[in-house]
GROMACS .gro file of C-alpha atoms in nm:
model
  425
    1MET     CA    1   0.000   0.000   0.000
    2PRO     CA    2   0.144   0.344  -0.091
    3GLU     CA    3   0.274   0.543   0.205
    4SER     CA    4   0.038   0.836   0.128
    5LEU     CA    5  -0.266   0.607   0.150
    6LYS     CA    6  -0.146   0.462   0.483
    7THR     CA    7  -0.110   0.815   0.620
    8ALA     CA    8  -0.463   0.905   0.509
    9ARG     CA    9  -0.602   0.590   0.675
   10ARG     CA   10  -0.425   0.669   1.004
   11ALA     CA   11  -0.562   1.026   0.998
   12LEU     CA   12  -0.923   0.921   0.928
   13PRO     CA   13  -1.021   0.835   1.291
   14VAL     CA   14  -0.884   1.168   1.409
   15ILE     CA   15  -1.087   1.356   1.147
   16VAL     CA   16  -1.405   1.161   1.234
   17ALA     CA   17  -1.357   1.233   1.606
   18ALA     CA   18  -1.305   1.602   1.539
   19LEU     CA   19  -1.616   1.627   1.322
   20THR     CA   20  -1.823   1.440   1.582
   21SER     CA   21  -1.707   1.674   1.856
   22LEU     CA   22  -1.789   1.975   1.641
   23ALA     CA   23  -2.138   1.845   1.567
   24LEU     CA   24  -2.207   1.783   1.937
   25SER     CA   25  -2.088   2.128   2.041
   26ALA     CA   26  -2.250   2.319   1.752
   27PRO     CA   27  -2.567   2.521   1.809
   28THR     CA   28  -2.889   2.336   1.738
   29ALA     CA   29  -2.962   2.565   1.445
   30LEU     CA   30  -2.644   2.443   1.277
   31ALA     CA   31  -2.683   2.077   1.370
   32ALA     CA   32  -3.026   2.034   1.215
   33PRO     CA   33  -3.277   2.241   1.019
   34SER     CA   34  -3.543   2.413   1.229
   35PRO     CA   35  -3.890   2.522   1.119
   36SER     CA   36  -3.841   2.839   1.324
   37PRO     CA   37  -3.566   3.084   1.221
   38THR     CA   38  -3.312   3.112   1.501
   39PRO     CA   39  -3.125   3.442   1.551
   40THR     CA   40  -2.763   3.405   1.446
   41ALA     CA   41  -2.642   3.669   1.693
   42THR     CA   42  -2.642   3.626   2.070
   43PRO     CA   43  -2.780   3.897   2.299
   44PRO     CA   44  -2.557   4.016   2.583
   45ALA     CA   45  -2.596   3.831   2.911
   46VAL     CA   46  -2.625   4.163   3.094
   47MET     CA   47  -2.846   4.443   2.960
   48SER     CA   48  -3.006   4.753   3.109
   49THR     CA   49  -3.290   4.694   3.354
   50LEU     CA   50  -3.442   5.038   3.300
   51GLY     CA   51  -3.819   4.999   3.309
   52GLY     CA   52  -3.806   4.672   3.499
   53GLU     CA   53  -3.569   4.391   3.594
   54ARG     CA   54  -3.723   4.148   3.345
   55LEU     CA   55  -3.651   4.381   3.054
   56GLY     CA   56  -3.281   4.324   3.116
   57ARG     CA   57  -3.306   3.949   3.073
   58PRO     CA   58  -3.226   3.782   2.740
   59GLY     CA   59  -3.507   3.597   2.567
   60THR     CA   60  -3.882   3.648   2.561
   61GLN     CA   61  -4.044   3.800   2.869
   62VAL     CA   62  -4.419   3.763   2.917
   63ASP     CA   63  -4.645   3.700   3.217
   64LEU     CA   64  -4.970   3.542   3.101
   65GLY     CA   65  -5.280   3.581   3.312
   66THR     CA   66  -5.595   3.372   3.293
   67GLY     CA   67  -5.690   3.327   2.930
   68GLY     CA   68  -5.388   3.519   2.809
   69PRO     CA   69  -5.292   3.432   2.450
   70VAL     CA   70  -4.954   3.272   2.383
   71VAL     CA   71  -4.696   3.495   2.218
   72PRO     CA   72  -4.682   3.422   1.843
   73LYS     CA   73  -4.442   3.148   1.739
   74TYR     CA   74  -4.165   3.199   1.488
   75ILE     CA   75  -4.096   3.565   1.559
   76SER     CA   76  -3.741   3.581   1.428
   77ALA     CA   77  -3.648   3.937   1.527
   78ARG     CA   78  -3.340   3.978   1.743
   79SER     CA   79  -3.529   4.224   1.960
   80TRP     CA   80  -3.891   4.337   1.996
   81ILE     CA   81  -4.132   4.499   2.239
   82VAL     CA   82  -4.511   4.535   2.274
   83ALA     CA   83  -4.628   4.822   2.495
   84ASP     CA   84  -4.942   5.010   2.585
   85ALA     CA   85  -4.880   5.359   2.446
   86GLU     CA   86  -5.099   5.531   2.705
   87SER     CA   87  -5.018   5.358   3.033
   88GLY     CA   88  -4.662   5.272   2.934
   89GLU     CA   89  -4.701   4.911   3.044
   90VAL     CA   90  -4.481   4.665   2.854
   91LEU     CA   91  -4.700   4.366   2.773
   92ALA     CA   92  -4.417   4.150   2.639
   93ALA     CA   93  -4.061   4.191   2.519
   94HIS     CA   94  -3.770   4.002   2.370
   95ASN     CA   95  -3.417   4.133   2.437
   96ALA     CA   96  -3.572   4.477   2.484
   97HIS     CA   97  -3.246   4.652   2.576
   98TRP     CA   98  -3.018   4.485   2.322
   99ARG     CA   99  -2.815   4.767   2.166
  100LEU     CA  100  -2.839   4.725   1.788
  101ALA     CA  101  -2.800   4.940   1.479
  102PRO     CA  102  -3.130   5.131   1.443
  103ALA     CA  103  -3.135   5.231   1.071
  104SER     CA  104  -3.392   5.498   0.981
  105THR     CA  105  -3.608   5.438   1.287
  106LEU     CA  106  -3.356   5.678   1.444
  107LYS     CA  107  -3.529   5.950   1.241
  108MET     CA  108  -3.803   5.942   1.508
  109LEU     CA  109  -3.551   6.086   1.754
  110PHE     CA  110  -3.432   6.332   1.489
  111ALA     CA  111  -3.789   6.454   1.436
  112ASP     CA  112  -3.871   6.466   1.806
  113THR     CA  113  -3.559   6.680   1.858
  114VAL     CA  114  -3.570   6.916   1.559
  115LEU     CA  115  -3.936   6.937   1.454
  116PRO     CA  116  -4.040   7.192   1.723
  117LYS     CA  117  -3.779   7.444   1.604
  118PHE     CA  118  -3.922   7.549   1.267
  119PRO     CA  119  -4.280   7.634   1.166
  120ALA     CA  120  -4.420   7.415   0.890
  121THR     CA  121  -4.471   7.713   0.658
  122MET     CA  122  -4.110   7.834   0.681
  123THR     CA  123  -3.920   7.810   0.350
  124HIS     CA  124  -3.557   7.724   0.281
  125LYS     CA  125  -3.352   7.743  -0.040
  126VAL     CA  126  -3.121   7.444  -0.058
  127ALA     CA  127  -2.751   7.520  -0.092
  128PRO     CA  128  -2.506   7.255  -0.222
  129GLU     CA  129  -2.337   7.231   0.119
  130ASP     CA  130  -2.672   7.138   0.279
  131LEU     CA  131  -2.648   6.799   0.108
  132ALA     CA  132  -2.283   6.735   0.194
  133GLY     CA  133  -2.219   6.408   0.375
  134VAL     CA  134  -2.528   6.218   0.258
  135GLY     CA  135  -2.416   5.854   0.261
  136ALA     CA  136  -2.374   5.650  -0.057
  137GLY     CA  137  -2.683   5.444  -0.135
  138SER     CA  138  -2.901   5.649   0.101
  139SER     CA  139  -3.276   5.659   0.061
  140MET     CA  140  -3.363   5.994  -0.099
  141VAL     CA  141  -3.680   6.191  -0.156
  142GLY     CA  142  -3.527   6.396  -0.439
  143ILE     CA  143  -3.419   6.730  -0.292
  144LYS     CA  144  -3.265   6.956  -0.558
  145GLU     CA  145  -2.997   7.216  -0.501
  146HIS     CA  146  -3.105   7.581  -0.540
  147GLU     CA  147  -3.473   7.486  -0.508
  148THR     CA  148  -3.692   7.619  -0.228
  149TYR     CA  149  -3.894   7.392   0.002
  150THR     CA  150  -4.123   7.447   0.296
  151VAL     CA  151  -4.038   7.283   0.626
  152ARG     CA  152  -4.353   7.075   0.582
  153ASP     CA  153  -4.221   6.948   0.246
  154LEU     CA  154  -3.895   6.845   0.411
  155TRP     CA  155  -4.065   6.658   0.695
  156LEU     CA  156  -4.290   6.472   0.452
  157GLY     CA  157  -3.971   6.370   0.271
  158VAL     CA  158  -3.828   6.244   0.601
  159PHE     CA  159  -4.132   6.045   0.710
  160LEU     CA  160  -4.271   5.917   0.380
  161ARG     CA  161  -3.956   5.844   0.180
  162SER     CA  162  -3.710   5.826   0.470
  163GLY     CA  163  -3.510   6.082   0.274
  164ASN     CA  164  -3.160   6.126   0.409
  165ASP     CA  165  -3.131   6.429   0.181
  166ALA     CA  166  -3.425   6.592   0.363
  167VAL     CA  167  -3.266   6.508   0.699
  168HIS     CA  168  -2.941   6.676   0.599
  169VAL     CA  169  -3.118   6.991   0.481
  170LEU     CA  170  -3.308   7.017   0.810
  171ALA     CA  171  -2.986   6.949   1.002
  172ALA     CA  172  -2.816   7.228   0.806
  173MET     CA  173  -3.098   7.460   0.910
  174ASN     CA  174  -3.036   7.344   1.267
  175GLN     CA  175  -2.676   7.473   1.272
  176GLY     CA  176  -2.533   7.164   1.108
  177VAL     CA  177  -2.504   6.787   1.147
  178ASP     CA  178  -2.263   6.799   1.444
  179ASN     CA  179  -2.493   7.026   1.643
  180THR     CA  180  -2.795   6.814   1.552
  181VAL     CA  181  -2.622   6.492   1.662
  182ARG     CA  182  -2.527   6.655   1.991
  183GLU     CA  183  -2.886   6.770   2.051
  184MET     CA  184  -3.023   6.427   1.960
  185ASN     CA  185  -2.794   6.259   2.213
  186GLU     CA  186  -2.898   6.513   2.477
  187HIS     CA  187  -3.268   6.457   2.400
  188ALA     CA  188  -3.219   6.079   2.416
  189ARG     CA  189  -3.081   6.121   2.769
  190GLU     CA  190  -3.377   6.342   2.862
  191LEU     CA  191  -3.610   6.063   2.748
  192GLN     CA  192  -3.398   5.812   2.946
  193ALA     CA  193  -3.316   5.632   2.623
  194LEU     CA  194  -2.979   5.529   2.762
  195ASP     CA  195  -2.913   5.247   2.513
  196THR     CA  196  -2.883   5.502   2.233
  197LYS     CA  197  -2.576   5.665   2.083
  198VAL     CA  198  -2.629   5.887   1.778
  199VAL     CA  199  -2.350   5.931   1.524
  200SER     CA  200  -2.550   6.015   1.210
  201PRO     CA  201  -2.887   6.198   1.236
  202ASP     CA  202  -3.047   5.996   0.955
  203GLY     CA  203  -2.972   5.649   1.095
  204TYR     CA  204  -2.722   5.571   0.818
  205ASP     CA  205  -2.481   5.299   0.934
  206ALA     CA  206  -2.201   5.453   1.140
  207GLU     CA  207  -1.949   5.298   1.376
  208GLY     CA  208  -2.078   5.299   1.732
  209GLN     CA  209  -2.432   5.407   1.642
  210VAL     CA  210  -2.680   5.197   1.840
  211SER     CA  211  -3.024   5.202   1.995
  212SER     CA  212  -3.267   4.940   2.127
  213ALA     CA  213  -3.627   4.834   2.083
  214TYR     CA  214  -3.698   4.992   2.421
  215ASP     CA  215  -3.544   5.327   2.325
  216LEU     CA  216  -3.707   5.339   1.981
  217THR     CA  217  -4.042   5.289   2.152
  218LEU     CA  218  -3.965   5.581   2.384
  219PHE     CA  219  -3.886   5.800   2.081
  220ALA     CA  220  -4.214   5.709   1.913
  221ARG     CA  221  -4.415   5.768   2.229
  222SER     CA  222  -4.258   6.109   2.281
  223GLY     CA  223  -4.293   6.211   1.917
  224LEU     CA  224  -4.659   6.114   1.907
  225GLN     CA  225  -4.735   6.383   2.164
  226LYS     CA  226  -4.667   6.637   1.888
  227LYS     CA  227  -4.943   6.718   1.642
  228ASP     CA  228  -4.713   6.771   1.342
  229PHE     CA  229  -4.525   6.448   1.416
  230ARG     CA  230  -4.856   6.258   1.418
  231GLU     CA  231  -4.965   6.413   1.090
  232TYR     CA  232  -4.641   6.338   0.907
  233CYS     CA  233  -4.598   5.981   1.031
  234SER     CA  234  -4.960   5.893   0.948
  235THR     CA  235  -4.959   6.033   0.593
  236ALA     CA  236  -4.982   5.758   0.332
  237ARG     CA  237  -4.902   5.965   0.022
  238ALA     CA  238  -4.843   6.327  -0.072
  239LYS     CA  239  -4.735   6.559  -0.353
  240PHE     CA  240  -4.370   6.666  -0.334
  241PRO     CA  241  -4.216   6.966  -0.515
  242GLY     CA  242  -3.997   6.886  -0.813
  243GLU     CA  243  -3.775   7.102  -1.030
  244THR     CA  244  -3.852   7.451  -1.151
  245LYS     CA  245  -3.892   7.458  -1.529
  246LYS     CA  246  -4.006   7.705  -1.793
  247ASP     CA  247  -4.304   7.674  -2.020
  248LYS     CA  248  -4.304   7.757  -2.392
  249LYS     CA  249  -4.340   8.127  -2.313
  250GLY     CA  250  -4.044   8.119  -2.076
  251LYS     CA  251  -4.257   8.149  -1.765
  252PRO     CA  252  -4.120   7.942  -1.473
  253TYR     CA  253  -4.335   7.680  -1.306
  254ARG     CA  254  -4.273   7.417  -1.039
  255THR     CA  255  -4.326   7.051  -1.114
  256SER     CA  256  -4.435   6.798  -0.852
  257PHE     CA  257  -4.451   6.424  -0.807
  258GLU     CA  258  -4.623   6.184  -0.571
  259ILE     CA  259  -4.441   6.020  -0.285
  260GLN     CA  260  -4.574   5.721  -0.092
  261ASN     CA  261  -4.498   5.614   0.261
  262THR     CA  262  -4.247   5.329   0.277
  263ASN     CA  263  -4.428   5.198   0.586
  264ARG     CA  264  -4.602   4.903   0.420
  265LEU     CA  265  -4.857   4.857   0.699
  266LEU     CA  266  -4.975   5.213   0.637
  267SER     CA  267  -4.949   5.249   0.259
  268GLY     CA  268  -5.038   4.896   0.153
  269THR     CA  269  -4.807   4.931  -0.148
  270ASP     CA  270  -4.706   4.562  -0.147
  271SER     CA  271  -4.957   4.286  -0.215
  272ASP     CA  272  -4.816   4.057   0.056
  273VAL     CA  273  -4.866   4.318   0.332
  274PRO     CA  274  -5.219   4.461   0.359
  275VAL     CA  275  -5.291   4.788   0.537
  276TYR     CA  276  -5.310   4.711   0.908
  277SER     CA  277  -5.645   4.802   1.062
  278GLY     CA  278  -5.598   5.097   1.296
  279ILE     CA  279  -5.238   5.171   1.197
  280ALA     CA  280  -5.121   5.530   1.256
  281GLY     CA  281  -4.745   5.532   1.181
  282VAL     CA  282  -4.461   5.546   1.292
  283LYS     CA  283  -4.126   5.475   1.112
  284ASN     CA  284  -3.940   5.200   0.931
  285GLY     CA  285  -3.575   5.151   0.840
  286ASN     CA  286  -3.333   4.917   0.665
  287THR     CA  287  -2.954   4.921   0.637
  288THR     CA  288  -2.679   4.662   0.595
  289ASN     CA  289  -2.583   4.662   0.964
  290ALA     CA  290  -2.931   4.701   1.109
  291GLY     CA  291  -3.127   4.477   0.878
  292ALA     CA  292  -3.494   4.579   0.883
  293THR     CA  293  -3.630   4.781   1.176
  294PHE     CA  294  -3.978   4.918   1.245
  295THR     CA  295  -4.182   5.092   1.512
  296GLY     CA  296  -4.557   5.102   1.463
  297VAL     CA  297  -4.852   5.245   1.656
  298ALA     CA  298  -5.210   5.128   1.613
  299GLU     CA  299  -5.546   5.184   1.780
  300ARG     CA  300  -5.821   4.928   1.825
  301ASP     CA  301  -6.124   4.927   2.054
  302GLY     CA  302  -5.994   5.223   2.250
  303HIS     CA  303  -5.650   5.072   2.309
  304VAL     CA  304  -5.331   5.219   2.161
  305LEU     CA  305  -5.030   4.990   2.123
  306LEU     CA  306  -4.670   5.051   2.024
  307VAL     CA  307  -4.464   4.769   1.874
  308THR     CA  308  -4.096   4.784   1.781
  309VAL     CA  309  -3.923   4.505   1.585
  310MET     CA  310  -3.549   4.499   1.515
  311HIS     CA  311  -3.363   4.281   1.265
  312PRO     CA  312  -3.579   3.978   1.178
  313GLU     CA  313  -3.350   3.685   1.098
  314LYS     CA  314  -3.606   3.526   0.868
  315ASN     CA  315  -3.507   3.633   0.520
  316GLU     CA  316  -3.845   3.691   0.361
  317HIS     CA  317  -3.991   3.990   0.179
  318ASN     CA  318  -4.145   4.245   0.420
  319GLU     CA  319  -4.079   4.016   0.718
  320VAL     CA  320  -4.043   4.308   0.961
  321TYR     CA  321  -4.400   4.420   0.882
  322LYS     CA  322  -4.541   4.069   0.902
  323GLU     CA  323  -4.386   4.012   1.244
  324THR     CA  324  -4.505   4.354   1.362
  325ALA     CA  325  -4.860   4.273   1.253
  326LYS     CA  326  -4.847   3.942   1.443
  327LEU     CA  327  -4.728   4.117   1.758
  328LEU     CA  328  -4.993   4.388   1.727
  329ASP     CA  329  -5.263   4.123   1.686
  330TRP     CA  330  -5.129   3.945   1.993
  331GLY     CA  331  -5.112   4.269   2.191
  332PHE     CA  332  -5.472   4.365   2.124
  333ALA     CA  333  -5.585   4.013   2.217
  334ALA     CA  334  -5.367   4.022   2.532
  335VAL     CA  335  -5.486   4.355   2.676
  336GLY     CA  336  -5.623   4.285   3.024
  337LYS     CA  337  -5.509   3.921   3.009
  338VAL     CA  338  -5.137   3.961   3.079
  339ARG     CA  339  -4.943   4.116   3.364
  340PRO     CA  340  -4.689   4.378   3.253
  341VAL     CA  341  -4.323   4.277   3.255
  342GLY     CA  342  -4.203   4.636   3.276
  343GLU     CA  343  -4.288   4.992   3.181
  344LEU     CA  344  -4.183   5.271   2.949
  345VAL     CA  345  -4.018   5.523   3.178
  346ALA     CA  346  -4.101   5.891   3.177
  347PRO     CA  347  -3.871   6.162   3.049
  348VAL     CA  348  -3.645   6.307   3.316
  349ASN     CA  349  -3.802   6.652   3.303
  350ALA     CA  350  -4.153   6.507   3.325
  351GLN     CA  351  -4.086   6.381   3.677
  352SER     CA  352  -3.995   6.720   3.821
  353GLY     CA  353  -4.344   6.858   3.876
  354ALA     CA  354  -4.684   6.940   3.732
  355GLN     CA  355  -4.705   7.087   3.386
  356SER     CA  356  -4.946   7.112   3.094
  357GLY     CA  357  -4.901   6.952   2.756
  358ALA     CA  358  -5.064   7.243   2.576
  359SER     CA  359  -4.839   7.459   2.357
  360ALA     CA  360  -4.867   7.662   2.044
  361ALA     CA  361  -4.507   7.602   1.937
  362PRO     CA  362  -4.453   7.412   1.610
  363GLY     CA  363  -4.454   7.041   1.675
  364ALA     CA  364  -4.503   7.088   2.048
  365ALA     CA  365  -4.715   6.854   2.256
  366ASP     CA  366  -5.081   6.942   2.232
  367GLY     CA  367  -5.374   6.869   2.458
  368ASP     CA  368  -5.535   6.996   2.774
  369ALA     CA  369  -5.524   6.938   3.146
  370LYS     CA  370  -5.864   6.781   3.197
  371GLY     CA  371  -5.724   6.443   3.292
  372ALA     CA  372  -5.767   6.109   3.122
  373ALA     CA  373  -6.140   6.115   3.080
  374GLY     CA  374  -6.120   6.157   2.704
  375ALA     CA  375  -5.840   5.912   2.643
  376GLY     CA  376  -5.916   5.608   2.435
  377LYS     CA  377  -6.242   5.739   2.290
  378PRO     CA  378  -6.255   5.748   1.910
  379ALA     CA  379  -6.291   6.100   1.770
  380ALA     CA  380  -6.484   6.202   1.465
  381SER     CA  381  -6.241   6.441   1.299
  382ALA     CA  382  -5.917   6.368   1.117
  383ALA     CA  383  -5.581   6.531   1.062
  384SER     CA  384  -5.586   6.738   0.746
  385GLY     CA  385  -5.340   6.758   0.462
  386GLY     CA  386  -5.072   6.532   0.327
  387SER     CA  387  -5.275   6.231   0.216
  388SER     CA  388  -5.388   6.184  -0.140
  389GLY     CA  389  -5.753   6.129  -0.225
  390VAL     CA  390  -5.694   5.758  -0.276
  391GLY     CA  391  -5.570   5.497  -0.034
  392VAL     CA  392  -5.577   5.529   0.341
  393ALA     CA  393  -5.571   5.843   0.551
  394LEU     CA  394  -5.517   5.809   0.921
  395GLY     CA  395  -5.698   6.077   1.115
  396ILE     CA  396  -5.553   6.180   1.444
  397THR     CA  397  -5.721   6.434   1.669
  398GLY     CA  398  -5.600   6.624   1.971
  399GLY     CA  399  -5.677   6.485   2.312
  400VAL     CA  400  -5.553   6.457   2.667
  401LEU     CA  401  -5.175   6.442   2.705
  402VAL     CA  402  -5.105   6.468   3.075
  403LEU     CA  403  -5.241   6.377   3.415
  404LEU     CA  404  -5.224   6.625   3.697
  405ALA     CA  405  -5.266   6.474   4.040
  406GLY     CA  406  -5.149   6.615   4.370
  407GLY     CA  407  -4.926   6.863   4.185
  408VAL     CA  408  -4.713   6.582   4.037
  409PHE     CA  409  -4.685   6.502   3.668
  410LEU     CA  410  -4.762   6.129   3.667
  411VAL     CA  411  -4.643   6.061   3.316
  412ASN     CA  412  -4.462   5.747   3.428
  413ARG     CA  413  -4.789   5.592   3.543
  414ARG     CA  414  -5.013   5.703   3.257
  415TRP     CA  415  -4.933   5.914   2.952
  416PRO     CA  416  -5.245   5.918   2.734
  417LEU     CA  417  -5.200   5.977   2.364
  418PRO     CA  418  -5.448   6.169   2.155
  419ASP     CA  419  -5.720   5.945   2.019
  420LEU     CA  420  -5.624   5.761   1.703
  421VAL     CA  421  -5.894   5.729   1.443
  422ARG     CA  422  -5.873   5.545   1.115
  423ARG     CA  423  -6.078   5.645   0.810
  424ARG     CA  424  -6.083   5.552   0.443
  425ARG     CA  425  -6.143   5.777   0.147
   0.00000   0.00000   0.00000
């Protein structure tokens, strides 16, 4: 027998033993196919316990009461949370404080920080330097240099098309990207969103930029206190200004084009994801590092739920929306039948004393100080503007924003949102 063949035969038992050991020590997902997608990344063993000790534990956290429905199977997201938007109770969560890349869901924090600074009717002529630093491959709404836009136009570009170009123009108006990033980080700390570090205001992948399902839910909850925020995030489609051209007589005119919301549960632009009944926003995202991310708010039978889903491992079209819809369905079925596993904490400044949510400032929180009596009751009117005559318009009306009791602002116990009303045209 040739010497090389003898050597191969002697090595065979060693190779078999090594492969056997590897198979025994490999994760189950690698050893055998599973009908349920298993996350390929491992959450940290120690995470923040802000909002409750159970929210710092890895894995799914839920406390079923009598008749409580089981959490949907085969949710593949690395992290998710289901919370009552008004009371702040967390109904269930999975790795809620895992710090992950947020993608464009970070634009909720951008809007909550910058939106109150400029009135919607204010105009701005775009300079070339306003668009400097927009990342390669960014989602764009189509901002043109030397064209003039209203602030409302720019925010519709941010919310509907997730336009990084619109973000950079607004950041330029806000004394630049560096100043905007600094203010966003400060605002995150005010909201007690301590898992978050902002590097780029548009959510574009950047080293060290992270957030969590818990923090993204805080951003959405805070933003939804603002009337303009609610209008923009609930708009399904709108007309957006195009280029200025000249007609045959040399007279200038402005073109326009339609933009649709990339939130599939709101716009219903894909056949495999129908419009979700009661949906009212908020923001989606997708980048290489983050995968797909989404925070949604919906109202049903007087209950308002917030769901955030980060990085589904299941590689299917629109999976982030499908998993969000499953969790929303579960949440509405679980209301009153599960014990909360934590809570959405109040902003730092909300705990200092009594105050009113009413304000006339652009994008400021709106409401009155009558208490929670009106919370959860469907209203008849709808937010105006922004939606086209076809498709779905989500009407959102003003309502109670704060509770005043004993001179203390009890936002951490109950923070009612304005009523959310869905209507079709």
